[in-house]
Each structure stands twice: as structure tokens, then as C-alpha cells.
CSV table of C-alpha atoms and ligand atoms in Angstrom, one decimal:
chain,number,residue,atom,x,y,z
A,168,MET,CA,1.2,28.7,-9.9
A,169,SER,CA,-0.4,32.1,-9.3
A,170,ASP,CA,-1.0,34.4,-12.2
A,171,ASP,CA,1.5,37.3,-11.9
A,172,SER,CA,-1.0,40.0,-12.7
A,173,ARG,CA,-3.0,39.0,-9.7
A,174,GLU,CA,-0.1,38.9,-7.2
A,175,LYS,CA,-0.5,41.3,-4.3
A,176,SER,CA,1.6,44.4,-5.0
A,177,THR,CA,4.5,45.0,-2.5
A,178,PRO,CA,6.4,48.1,-1.7
A,179,SER,CA,9.8,48.4,-3.5
A,180,PHE,CA,12.5,46.5,-1.8
A,181,SER,CA,14.9,49.5,-1.4
A,182,ALA,CA,12.3,51.3,0.7
A,183,LEU,CA,12.3,48.5,3.3
A,184,LYS,CA,14.5,48.1,6.4
A,185,PRO,CA,17.0,45.2,6.4
A,186,ARG,CA,14.9,43.0,8.8
A,187,THR,CA,11.9,43.2,6.5
A,188,ARG,CA,14.0,42.6,3.4
A,189,LEU,CA,15.4,39.5,5.1
A,190,ASN,CA,11.8,38.4,5.8
A,191,ARG,CA,10.6,38.8,2.2
A,192,ALA,CA,13.6,37.9,0.0
A,193,GLY,CA,13.7,34.6,-1.8
A,194,LEU,CA,10.1,33.6,-1.2
A,195,SER,CA,8.4,31.4,-3.9
A,196,THR,CA,8.7,33.0,-7.3
A,197,ARG,CA,8.3,31.9,-10.8
A,198,VAL,CA,11.7,31.1,-12.4
A,199,ASP,CA,12.4,32.3,-16.0
A,200,GLY,CA,14.0,29.9,-18.5
A,201,GLY,CA,13.3,26.3,-19.1
A,202,ARG,CA,11.7,23.8,-16.7
A,203,ALA,CA,12.8,20.8,-14.6
A,204,VAL,CA,11.6,17.3,-15.6
A,205,ASN,CA,10.2,16.8,-12.1
A,206,PRO,CA,7.7,18.8,-10.1
A,207,PRO,CA,9.3,20.9,-7.4
A,208,LEU,CA,9.3,19.8,-3.8
A,209,VAL,CA,7.0,22.4,-2.3
A,210,ARG,CA,7.1,22.6,1.5
A,211,ALA,CA,4.1,24.7,2.8
A,212,SER,CA,1.9,25.2,5.7
A,213,THR,CA,0.5,28.7,5.0
A,214,ILE,CA,-0.8,29.3,1.5
A,215,LEU,CA,-1.1,33.0,0.5
A,216,PHE,CA,-4.1,34.6,-1.4
A,217,ASP,CA,-4.2,37.8,-3.4
A,218,ASP,CA,-7.3,39.0,-1.5
A,219,LEU,CA,-10.0,37.8,0.8
A,220,ALA,CA,-12.3,37.2,-2.1
A,221,GLN,CA,-9.9,34.6,-3.6
A,222,LEU,CA,-9.5,33.0,-0.1
A,223,ALA,CA,-13.3,32.8,0.3
A,224,ASP,CA,-13.6,31.3,-3.2
A,225,VAL,CA,-11.0,28.6,-2.6
A,226,ARG,CA,-12.5,27.7,0.7
A,227,ARG,CA,-15.9,27.4,-0.9
A,228,ARG,CA,-14.7,25.1,-3.7
A,229,ARG,CA,-12.0,23.1,-1.9
A,230,GLY,CA,-14.3,20.3,-0.6
A,231,ASP,CA,-15.0,19.2,-4.2
A,232,GLU,CA,-12.0,20.5,-6.1
A,233,ARG,CA,-8.3,19.9,-5.5
A,234,LEU,CA,-7.2,23.5,-4.6
A,235,LEU,CA,-4.2,24.6,-2.7
A,236,SER,CA,-5.5,26.2,0.5
A,237,TYR,CA,-3.5,25.0,3.5
A,238,GLY,CA,-0.6,22.6,4.1
A,239,ALA,CA,-2.8,20.3,6.2
A,240,ARG,CA,-5.1,19.9,3.2
A,241,GLY,CA,-2.4,18.8,0.7
A,242,ASN,CA,0.6,20.2,-1.2
A,243,PRO,CA,1.6,20.3,-4.8
A,244,THR,CA,4.2,17.6,-4.5
A,245,ALA,CA,1.6,15.3,-3.0
A,246,TYR,CA,-0.9,16.2,-5.7
A,247,ALA,CA,1.7,15.1,-8.3
A,248,LEU,CA,1.9,11.7,-6.6
A,249,GLU,CA,-1.9,11.5,-6.3
A,250,ASP,CA,-2.0,11.9,-10.1
A,251,VAL,CA,0.6,9.1,-10.6
A,252,ILE,CA,-1.4,6.7,-8.4
A,253,SER,CA,-4.8,7.7,-9.9
A,254,GLU,CA,-3.3,6.9,-13.3
A,255,LEU,CA,-1.8,3.6,-12.3
A,256,GLU,CA,-5.1,2.4,-10.6
A,257,GLY,CA,-7.3,3.8,-13.3
A,258,GLY,CA,-9.3,5.7,-10.6
A,259,TYR,CA,-11.1,9.1,-10.4
A,260,ARG,CA,-8.9,10.6,-7.7
A,261,THR,CA,-6.4,9.6,-4.9
A,262,ARG,CA,-5.8,10.7,-1.4
A,263,LEU,CA,-2.5,10.0,0.4
A,264,LEU,CA,-2.1,9.0,4.1
A,265,PRO,CA,0.8,8.7,6.4
A,266,THR,CA,1.0,4.8,6.2
A,267,GLY,CA,-0.6,2.0,4.3
A,268,LEU,CA,-2.4,0.9,7.4
A,269,ALA,CA,-3.9,4.4,7.9
A,270,ALA,CA,-5.2,4.2,4.3
A,271,ILE,CA,-7.1,1.0,5.2
A,272,THR,CA,-8.3,2.2,8.6
A,273,GLN,CA,-9.4,5.6,7.4
A,274,THR,CA,-11.3,4.0,4.5
A,275,LEU,CA,-13.1,1.7,7.0
A,276,VAL,CA,-13.9,4.7,9.2
A,277,ALA,CA,-15.2,6.7,6.2
A,278,CYS,CA,-17.4,3.9,4.9
A,279,LEU,CA,-18.9,2.4,8.1
A,280,ARG,CA,-21.3,3.5,10.8
A,281,PRO,CA,-22.8,1.9,13.9
A,282,GLY,CA,-25.1,-1.0,13.0
A,283,ASP,CA,-23.3,-1.8,9.7
A,284,HIS,CA,-21.8,-5.2,8.9
A,285,VAL,CA,-18.5,-5.6,7.1
A,286,LEU,CA,-17.0,-8.7,5.5
A,287,VAL,CA,-13.2,-8.9,5.6
A,288,SER,CA,-10.9,-11.3,3.8
A,289,ASP,CA,-9.3,-14.0,6.0
A,290,ALA,CA,-6.1,-13.2,4.1
A,291,VAL,CA,-6.1,-9.5,5.2
A,292,TYR,CA,-2.9,-7.7,6.3
A,293,GLU,CA,-2.7,-8.8,9.9
A,294,PRO,CA,-2.8,-5.3,11.6
A,295,VAL,CA,-6.3,-4.8,10.1
A,296,ARG,CA,-7.5,-7.6,12.4
A,297,HIS,CA,-6.3,-5.6,15.4
A,298,PHE,CA,-8.0,-2.5,14.1
A,299,ALA,CA,-11.3,-4.5,13.7
A,300,ARG,CA,-11.1,-5.8,17.3
A,301,GLN,CA,-10.5,-2.3,18.7
A,302,PHE,CA,-12.5,0.0,16.4
A,303,PHE,CA,-15.4,-2.1,15.1
A,304,GLU,CA,-16.3,-3.4,18.5
A,305,ARG,CA,-16.2,0.0,20.1
A,306,PHE,CA,-18.3,1.6,17.4
A,307,ALA,CA,-20.9,-1.3,17.2
A,308,ILE,CA,-19.9,-2.3,13.7
A,309,ASP,CA,-20.3,-6.1,13.1
A,310,TYR,CA,-17.7,-7.9,11.1
A,311,SER,CA,-16.9,-11.4,9.8
A,312,PHE,CA,-14.1,-12.9,7.9
A,313,PHE,CA,-14.6,-14.6,4.6
A,314,ALA,CA,-12.4,-17.3,3.0
A,315,ALA,CA,-9.3,-16.0,1.3
A,316,ASP,CA,-10.3,-17.4,-2.1
A,317,GLY,CA,-13.7,-15.6,-1.8
A,318,GLN,CA,-15.7,-18.8,-1.7
A,319,GLY,CA,-18.9,-18.8,0.4
A,320,VAL,CA,-19.3,-15.0,0.6
A,321,GLU,CA,-22.9,-15.0,-0.5
A,322,ALA,CA,-24.0,-17.0,2.6
A,323,LEU,CA,-22.3,-14.5,4.8
A,324,LEU,CA,-24.1,-11.4,3.5
A,325,ARG,CA,-26.6,-9.7,5.7
A,326,PRO,CA,-29.1,-6.9,5.1
A,327,GLN,CA,-26.8,-4.7,7.1
A,328,THR,CA,-23.6,-5.6,5.1
A,329,ARG,CA,-22.2,-2.3,3.9
A,330,LEU,CA,-18.7,-3.2,2.7
A,331,ILE,CA,-16.7,-6.2,1.4
A,332,TYR,CA,-13.0,-5.7,2.1
A,333,ALA,CA,-10.8,-7.9,-0.1
A,334,GLU,CA,-7.1,-8.5,-0.3
A,335,SER,CA,-5.9,-10.5,-3.3
A,336,PRO,CA,-3.3,-12.0,-3.3
A,337,GLY,CA,-3.6,-12.4,0.4
A,338,SER,CA,-0.8,-11.4,2.8
A,339,LEU,CA,1.8,-14.1,3.5
A,340,ALA,CA,0.2,-17.0,1.5
A,341,TYR,CA,-1.0,-15.1,-1.7
A,342,GLU,CA,-4.5,-16.7,-1.9
A,343,ILE,CA,-6.3,-15.2,-4.9
A,344,ALA,CA,-10.0,-14.2,-4.7
A,345,ASP,CA,-12.3,-13.9,-7.7
A,346,LEU,CA,-12.7,-10.1,-7.5
A,347,PRO,CA,-15.1,-9.7,-10.4
A,348,ALA,CA,-17.4,-12.4,-8.7
A,349,LEU,CA,-17.2,-10.4,-5.4
A,350,ALA,CA,-18.0,-7.2,-7.3
A,351,ARG,CA,-21.1,-8.8,-8.9
A,352,LEU,CA,-22.3,-10.0,-5.4
A,353,ALA,CA,-21.7,-6.6,-3.9
A,354,HIS,CA,-23.1,-4.4,-6.6
A,355,ALA,CA,-26.4,-6.4,-6.9
A,356,ARG,CA,-27.0,-5.4,-3.3
A,357,GLY,CA,-25.6,-1.8,-3.1
A,358,ILE,CA,-22.6,-3.0,-1.1
A,359,LEU,CA,-19.2,-1.3,-1.5
A,360,LEU,CA,-16.2,-3.4,-2.6
A,361,ALA,CA,-12.8,-2.2,-1.4
A,362,ALA,CA,-9.5,-4.0,-2.2
A,363,ASP,CA,-5.9,-3.8,-1.0
A,364,ASN,CA,-3.7,-3.5,-4.0
A,365,THR,CA,-0.3,-3.3,-2.3
A,366,TRP,CA,0.8,-6.6,-3.8
A,367,GLY,CA,-0.1,-5.4,-7.3
A,368,ALA,CA,1.4,-2.0,-6.8
A,369,GLY,CA,-1.1,-0.5,-9.1
A,370,TYR,CA,0.9,-2.1,-11.9
A,371,LEU,CA,0.2,-5.8,-11.9
A,372,TYR,CA,-3.5,-5.7,-11.0
A,373,GLN,CA,-6.4,-3.3,-11.6
A,374,PRO,CA,-9.1,-3.9,-8.9
A,375,LEU,CA,-11.1,-0.8,-10.0
A,376,ALA,CA,-11.3,-2.2,-13.6
A,377,LEU,CA,-12.4,-5.6,-12.1
A,378,GLY,CA,-15.3,-4.0,-10.2
A,379,ALA,CA,-13.9,-2.6,-6.9
A,380,ASP,CA,-15.2,0.8,-5.8
A,381,ILE,CA,-12.2,1.6,-3.6
A,382,VAL,CA,-8.5,0.6,-3.8
A,383,VAL,CA,-6.1,1.1,-0.9
A,384,SER,CA,-2.4,0.4,-1.0
A,385,ALA,CA,0.9,1.0,0.7
A,386,PRO,CA,3.2,2.9,-1.7
A,387,THR,CA,5.7,2.2,1.2
A,388,LYS,CA,6.4,-1.0,-0.7
A,389,TYR,CA,7.0,-1.2,-4.5
A,390,LEU,CA,6.1,2.3,-5.5
A,391,SER,CA,8.8,3.6,-3.1
A,392,GLY,CA,11.1,0.7,-3.8
A,393,HIS,CA,13.9,1.9,-1.6
A,394,SER,CA,12.9,1.0,2.0
A,395,ASP,CA,13.2,4.6,3.2
A,396,VAL,CA,9.6,6.0,3.5
A,397,VAL,CA,6.1,4.9,4.6
A,398,MET,CA,2.9,6.1,2.9
A,399,GLY,CA,-0.7,5.0,2.2
A,400,ALA,CA,-3.0,5.7,-0.7
A,401,VAL,CA,-6.7,5.4,-1.3
A,402,THR,CA,-8.1,5.7,-4.9
A,403,THR,CA,-11.7,5.4,-5.8
A,404,THR,CA,-14.3,5.5,-8.6
A,405,ARG,CA,-16.1,8.8,-9.1
A,406,ASP,CA,-19.2,7.5,-7.2
A,407,ALA,CA,-17.3,6.4,-4.1
A,408,TRP,CA,-15.1,9.5,-3.9
A,409,GLU,CA,-17.2,12.1,-1.9
A,410,PRO,CA,-17.6,10.5,1.5
A,411,ILE,CA,-14.0,9.3,1.7
A,412,ASN,CA,-12.6,12.6,0.6
A,413,ARG,CA,-14.8,14.5,3.1
A,414,SER,CA,-13.9,12.1,5.9
A,415,LEU,CA,-10.2,12.5,5.2
A,416,ASP,CA,-10.5,16.3,5.2
A,417,ALA,CA,-12.3,16.1,8.5
A,418,HIS,CA,-9.6,14.0,10.0
A,419,GLY,CA,-6.8,16.3,8.8
A,420,MET,CA,-5.1,13.6,6.7
A,421,THR,CA,-2.2,14.5,4.5
A,422,VAL,CA,1.5,13.6,3.9
A,423,SER,CA,4.7,15.5,3.9
A,424,PRO,CA,5.9,16.8,0.5
A,425,ASP,CA,9.3,15.2,1.2
A,426,ASP,CA,7.8,11.8,1.5
A,427,ALA,CA,5.6,12.3,-1.6
A,428,TRP,CA,8.8,13.4,-3.5
A,429,LEU,CA,10.6,10.2,-2.4
A,430,ILE,CA,7.7,8.0,-3.7
A,431,LEU,CA,7.4,10.0,-6.9
A,432,ARG,CA,11.1,9.3,-7.5
A,433,GLY,CA,10.7,5.6,-6.8
A,434,SER,CA,7.6,5.4,-9.0
A,435,ARG,CA,9.6,6.3,-12.1
A,436,THR,CA,11.5,3.0,-12.0
A,437,LEU,CA,8.6,0.7,-10.9
A,438,ALA,CA,8.2,-0.8,-14.4
A,439,ALA,CA,12.0,-1.6,-14.6
A,440,ARG,CA,12.2,-3.1,-11.1
A,441,LEU,CA,9.1,-5.3,-10.9
A,442,PRO,CA,10.2,-7.8,-13.6
A,443,LEU,CA,13.5,-8.3,-11.9
A,444,HIS,CA,11.8,-9.0,-8.5
A,445,ALA,CA,9.4,-11.3,-10.3
A,446,ALA,CA,12.0,-13.3,-12.2
A,447,GLY,CA,14.1,-13.7,-9.1
A,448,ALA,CA,11.2,-14.8,-6.9
A,449,LEU,CA,10.0,-17.3,-9.5
A,450,ARG,CA,13.5,-18.8,-9.8
A,451,VAL,CA,13.9,-19.0,-6.0
A,452,ALA,CA,10.3,-20.5,-5.7
A,453,GLN,CA,11.1,-23.2,-8.3
A,454,TRP,CA,14.4,-24.0,-6.6
A,455,LEU,CA,12.7,-24.3,-3.2
A,456,GLN,CA,10.1,-26.7,-4.7
A,457,ARG,CA,13.0,-29.1,-5.5
A,458,GLN,CA,14.4,-29.1,-2.0
A,459,ALA,CA,13.7,-32.2,0.2
A,460,ALA,CA,13.2,-30.2,3.3
A,461,VAL,CA,10.5,-28.0,1.8
A,462,ALA,CA,6.8,-29.1,2.2
A,463,ARG,CA,5.1,-26.4,0.1
A,464,VAL,CA,5.9,-23.1,-1.7
A,465,PHE,CA,3.4,-20.3,-2.0
A,466,HIS,CA,3.7,-18.1,-5.0
A,467,PRO,CA,0.9,-17.5,-7.5
A,468,ALA,CA,3.1,-17.6,-10.6
A,469,LEU,CA,3.9,-21.3,-9.8
A,470,PRO,CA,1.6,-23.4,-12.1
A,471,ASP,CA,0.6,-25.7,-9.2
A,472,ASP,CA,-0.3,-22.8,-6.8
A,473,ALA,CA,-4.0,-22.9,-5.8
A,474,GLY,CA,-4.6,-19.4,-7.2
A,475,HIS,CA,-2.6,-19.8,-10.4
A,476,ALA,CA,-5.6,-19.9,-12.9
A,477,LEU,CA,-7.2,-16.7,-11.4
A,478,TRP,CA,-3.8,-15.0,-11.2
A,479,ARG,CA,-3.3,-15.7,-14.9
A,480,ARG,CA,-6.7,-14.4,-15.7
A,481,ASP,CA,-6.6,-11.2,-13.6
A,482,PHE,CA,-2.9,-10.2,-13.2
A,483,SER,CA,-0.3,-9.0,-15.7
A,484,GLY,CA,2.6,-10.3,-13.6
A,485,SER,CA,4.0,-11.2,-10.2
A,486,ASN,CA,6.4,-9.7,-7.7
A,487,GLY,CA,9.3,-10.6,-5.4
A,488,LEU,CA,7.2,-12.2,-2.6
A,489,LEU,CA,7.0,-15.9,-1.8
A,490,SER,CA,6.5,-18.0,1.2
A,491,PHE,CA,7.3,-21.6,2.1
A,492,ALA,CA,6.7,-24.2,4.7
A,493,LEU,CA,9.3,-26.8,5.8
A,494,LYS,CA,8.4,-30.4,6.3
A,495,ASP,CA,9.5,-30.0,9.9
A,496,PRO,CA,6.5,-28.0,11.3
A,497,ALA,CA,8.4,-26.8,14.4
A,498,GLU,CA,8.8,-23.1,14.7
A,499,SER,CA,12.4,-23.7,15.8
A,500,ALA,CA,13.3,-25.3,12.4
A,501,ALA,CA,12.0,-22.3,10.4
A,502,ALA,CA,13.6,-19.9,12.8
A,503,ARG,CA,17.0,-21.7,12.5
A,504,LEU,CA,16.8,-21.4,8.7
A,505,VAL,CA,16.0,-17.6,8.9
A,506,ASP,CA,18.7,-16.9,11.4
A,507,ALA,CA,21.2,-18.8,9.2
A,508,LEU,CA,20.5,-16.6,6.1
A,509,ARG,CA,23.3,-14.1,5.4
A,510,LEU,CA,22.0,-12.1,2.4
A,511,PHE,CA,18.4,-11.8,3.5
A,512,GLY,CA,17.8,-9.2,6.2
A,513,ILE,CA,15.3,-10.0,8.9
A,514,GLY,CA,12.6,-7.3,9.0
A,515,ALA,CA,9.0,-6.3,8.3
A,516,SER,CA,7.8,-4.7,5.1
A,517,TRP,CA,9.0,-5.5,1.6
A,518,GLY,CA,9.2,-3.9,-1.9
A,519,GLY,CA,12.6,-2.4,-1.5
A,520,PHE,CA,15.7,-3.2,-3.5
A,521,GLU,CA,16.9,-5.7,-0.9
A,522,SER,CA,16.0,-9.2,0.1
A,523,LEU,CA,14.2,-9.9,3.4
A,524,SER,CA,13.1,-12.9,5.4
A,525,MET,CA,10.4,-13.2,8.1
A,526,LEU,CA,8.6,-15.9,10.1
A,527,ALA,CA,4.8,-15.9,10.0
A,528,ASP,CA,2.5,-17.7,12.4
A,529,MET,CA,-0.4,-18.6,10.2
A,530,ARG,CA,-2.6,-19.7,13.1
A,531,GLN,CA,-2.7,-16.1,14.1
A,532,ALA,CA,-2.9,-14.6,10.6
A,533,ARG,CA,-5.9,-16.7,9.5
A,534,THR,CA,-9.1,-17.5,11.4
A,535,VAL,CA,-11.3,-19.1,8.7
A,536,ALA,CA,-8.7,-21.4,7.1
A,537,ASP,CA,-7.1,-24.2,9.1
A,538,TRP,CA,-3.3,-23.7,8.9
A,539,SER,CA,-2.4,-26.4,11.5
A,540,ARG,CA,-0.5,-28.4,8.8
A,541,HIS,CA,1.8,-25.5,8.0
A,542,PRO,CA,1.6,-23.2,11.0
A,543,HIS,CA,5.0,-21.5,10.4
A,544,LEU,CA,5.7,-20.0,7.0
A,545,ILE,CA,9.0,-18.4,6.0
A,546,ARG,CA,8.2,-15.3,4.0
A,547,LEU,CA,10.9,-14.1,1.6
A,548,HIS,CA,11.1,-10.9,-0.4
A,549,ILE,CA,13.4,-11.3,-3.3
A,550,GLY,CA,15.3,-8.0,-3.9
A,551,LEU,CA,17.4,-7.0,-6.9
A,552,GLU,CA,20.4,-9.1,-6.0
A,553,ASP,CA,21.5,-11.8,-8.4
A,554,PRO,CA,19.2,-14.8,-7.7
A,555,ASP,CA,22.2,-17.2,-7.9
A,556,ASP,CA,23.7,-15.6,-4.8
A,557,LEU,CA,20.3,-15.7,-3.0
A,558,ILE,CA,19.8,-19.4,-3.8
A,559,ALA,CA,23.4,-20.2,-2.6
A,560,ASP,CA,22.5,-18.4,0.6
A,561,LEU,CA,19.3,-20.4,1.0
A,562,GLU,CA,21.3,-23.6,0.3
A,563,GLN,CA,23.9,-22.9,3.0
A,564,ALA,CA,21.2,-22.0,5.5
A,565,MET,CA,19.3,-25.2,4.8
A,566,GLY,CA,22.5,-27.2,5.2
A,567,GLY,CA,22.7,-25.9,8.7
A,568,GLN,CA,26.0,-24.2,8.1
A,569,GLY,CA,24.8,-20.8,9.4
A,570,THR,CA,27.6,-20.2,11.8
A,571,GLU,CA,29.8,-17.8,9.8
A,572,ASP,CA,29.7,-14.0,9.9
A,573,ARG,CA,26.1,-13.0,9.0
A,574,GLY,CA,26.9,-9.4,8.1
A,575,GLN,CA,24.3,-6.7,8.5
A,576,LYS,CA,20.8,-7.7,9.6
A,577,THR,CA,17.7,-5.5,9.4
A,578,VAL,CA,15.8,-5.5,12.6
A,579,GLN,CA,12.4,-3.9,13.0
B,702,PLP,C1,2.6,-3.3,4.3
B,702,PLP,C2,1.2,-3.5,4.0
B,702,PLP,C3,0.2,-2.6,4.4
B,702,PLP,C4,0.6,-1.4,5.3
B,702,PLP,O1,1.5,-0.5,4.8
B,702,PLP,P1,2.4,0.4,5.9
B,702,PLP,O2,2.8,1.5,5.0
B,702,PLP,O3,3.5,-0.5,6.3
B,702,PLP,O4,1.4,0.8,7.0
B,702,PLP,C5,-1.1,-2.7,4.0
B,702,PLP,N1,-1.4,-3.8,3.2
B,702,PLP,C6,-0.6,-4.7,2.8
B,702,PLP,C7,-1.0,-5.8,1.9
B,702,PLP,C8,0.8,-4.6,3.1
B,702,PLP,O5,1.6,-5.5,2.7
């Protein structure tokens, strides 16, 4: 907020013509009295300065400091959300982007240059593979995928390796990588370590504390929690901040204050929502493990999950995601089950209050690991409904009775 004593003096209102008074009345002013709990939603393109000296001063300092200077370089509502995410991730500062995918791709653009080599987790959010094919190849950046559990990374390192890009738990099958071990390998060689923390939502997992330099995430998911907004975030250590911040400024990356406001609102109940998602998902996962038609259930909180020991070591909890494979490996069997569900919507994304189902083709989603035994996974997001109702729905869908009214379905 500007200091009143420095505000540009304006002629008295009564001296102005009606058109000018209409133009100037009700602009941003300080309100006397108490204050609201939440930060205001501030919509702004133009930011006003008291004089040219102040404008010049802000422009000189805004590359390093977070100063309000122009709507395309951020707004106070977004700053408030940046602070929430920096606090959650334990980072130096945060920048917001229009989508989670943009947070990932803009981080890669900021960190890499022609001739560099980057190692990407085989468990990466699938659209990152499409970006790698399009962007890395066009800009002469070499890339290879490493095993989702992080094994064998040392043998893949090259003198040109600039960045290791991790995602743990992995998308769709929740493989866990030993992030501290990856950090040791990277830092011994001056390589940057970036991690996608969308699964952990900044609350269940702290990649920066475990050695990552950069954390990217999609607040679209749990931080929002309401399936009504998309956003990305990148949070870094002090050392990794400058080049990413500069690159994002150069690309004109910011978010609308309305979207930031929605995510701020969602963030206030994250701690209340996550345990309900987690308890529901664990119950559904354990129930699925007992079903004759189910071959395997993927969820790191299950004691027999491949990543369970590392999950217990590095995470403070789990969330509403789980996947499973049927004994019948045909895509049609999995598709029949998903189509027969009545309480689970069919749709991409997750982290909202409602339950969702999706089919995943793991032969496309992984290139290092061989998924020919379980090529088709059913991915569920367990929402805040009563798990008894969700289990009853899965039971009827598995019984092949999915011919009744299915109600509303979410379609991407
Ligand atoms: C959804 C997701 C993203 C992308 O977020 P959008 O806001 O949908 O672009 C990135 N990483 C992971 C792990 C995700 O699940």
C-alpha cells in the first residue's frame, strides 16, 4: 500500500466536470476501520507511481525484489499465494504460472541451453514427454529417461548433464525415487535437481529439504481442491532463484489475481482435506487388494507397495490417488469397469473434492520400465465422499451390473 503522504496531489473534486469525476471516483483507496482476514483481490494492469523517480527506482529494483510495477509482472493477490507456497515448500521464493505444465516447461527452458543433457524420470507426468520431443530436439538439448525408482542414474550421467528432473511418487503408478540419493549424485557434480511435488502438494513431501534445488507443482490439484482453476508454481532455493526468475520475467509469465484468489481460498483447508482423501484411498486400495479380479494395486501407503519403505522415510502422509490393474489385461475389461462406475466421474486431473476414474496406457507412459504385464491401469482419485459408497460403486461395476442410470459424468 502506498504511503498517503507521498500520494500525488489531485485537484479538489468539486472543481472537476462530471466526466472527470466519474473517471476518478472510487479508485483504490485505503479503507479506515479494521481489516479483513484475507488479502484483497487486486485486479491491475497499470500500476501508478507518485513521480518518475519512484517509477525509475521500482524498475531498477524489480529484477531482484518483488515490487509491484505492472500487471504482467505480478499482482498483490498472486504475491500472497506465492508466500503460501514458499512457506509450504520451505523455499526462498515462488513464481506462479498459468498451468502446472507451464511451470515444468518454463523451468526446463530457464535451466537448459543447446548442448546440455537432461535426465528425466521415467515416471514423469506424460505431457512432459511430448514437450521433450518438441522442444529439446529443436533446441539441441539431449535427454534420457531414468528408472522411476532412481536406480542406475549414475551410469547415465554425462559431462554435459545439467539437470536431473524427478517426479516422486511417479504419475499413475506412484513409484518412489530416493531423492536424497539423487541430490548427492547431482550436487557432487554441480548438476541441478528439480522435482515435481504435485502429489505431495507441498504438504506431504519436502523436496527442497531433501536436497532438490527447484520444486515445480500444479496447485490445480490439491491446493485448489475444488476442480475450478488451473495453475502452476515453481519454488526454488536462494541459489537457484535468479536465472528462473529472470527467464519468467522475460517470457511475461504471471497469473490472474482471480485464479490466485481461488487457490488461496482452497489452500486454507488443505490440511483438513488431505487426511480424508488419504484415509478413503487407503480403504479403497485395501478393498481392491481383496478382489479376485484385481491383479495389483498401486498406492505407496500399502505395506507391500514397492516404494513403501522410502515413502515412510520421506513422506508425512498420502493422498487420494491409487491405481490398479485387473487380472484380465485387455483394455476392454478395464474400460468396461470405468464405464460402469456411477459415483466416479471420468476425467483428467485430480485433487478436487470429487472422485474420478481414468484409464492409463502404461506402455505409452513409461519407456524405461516394461509394463507389458499390466499395460492398462485404472487410476482413481478418491474424493471426499463416504468411502462405503465408493466401494459399493466399485463392487457393482466389477459385478458387471453397470447398466443403470450413471448420473453426471465429467468429460475432459
Ligand atoms: C496435473 C499435473 C501436472 C500439470 O498440471 P496442470 O495444471 O494440469 O497443467 C504436472 N505434474 C503432475 C504430477 C500432475 O499430476
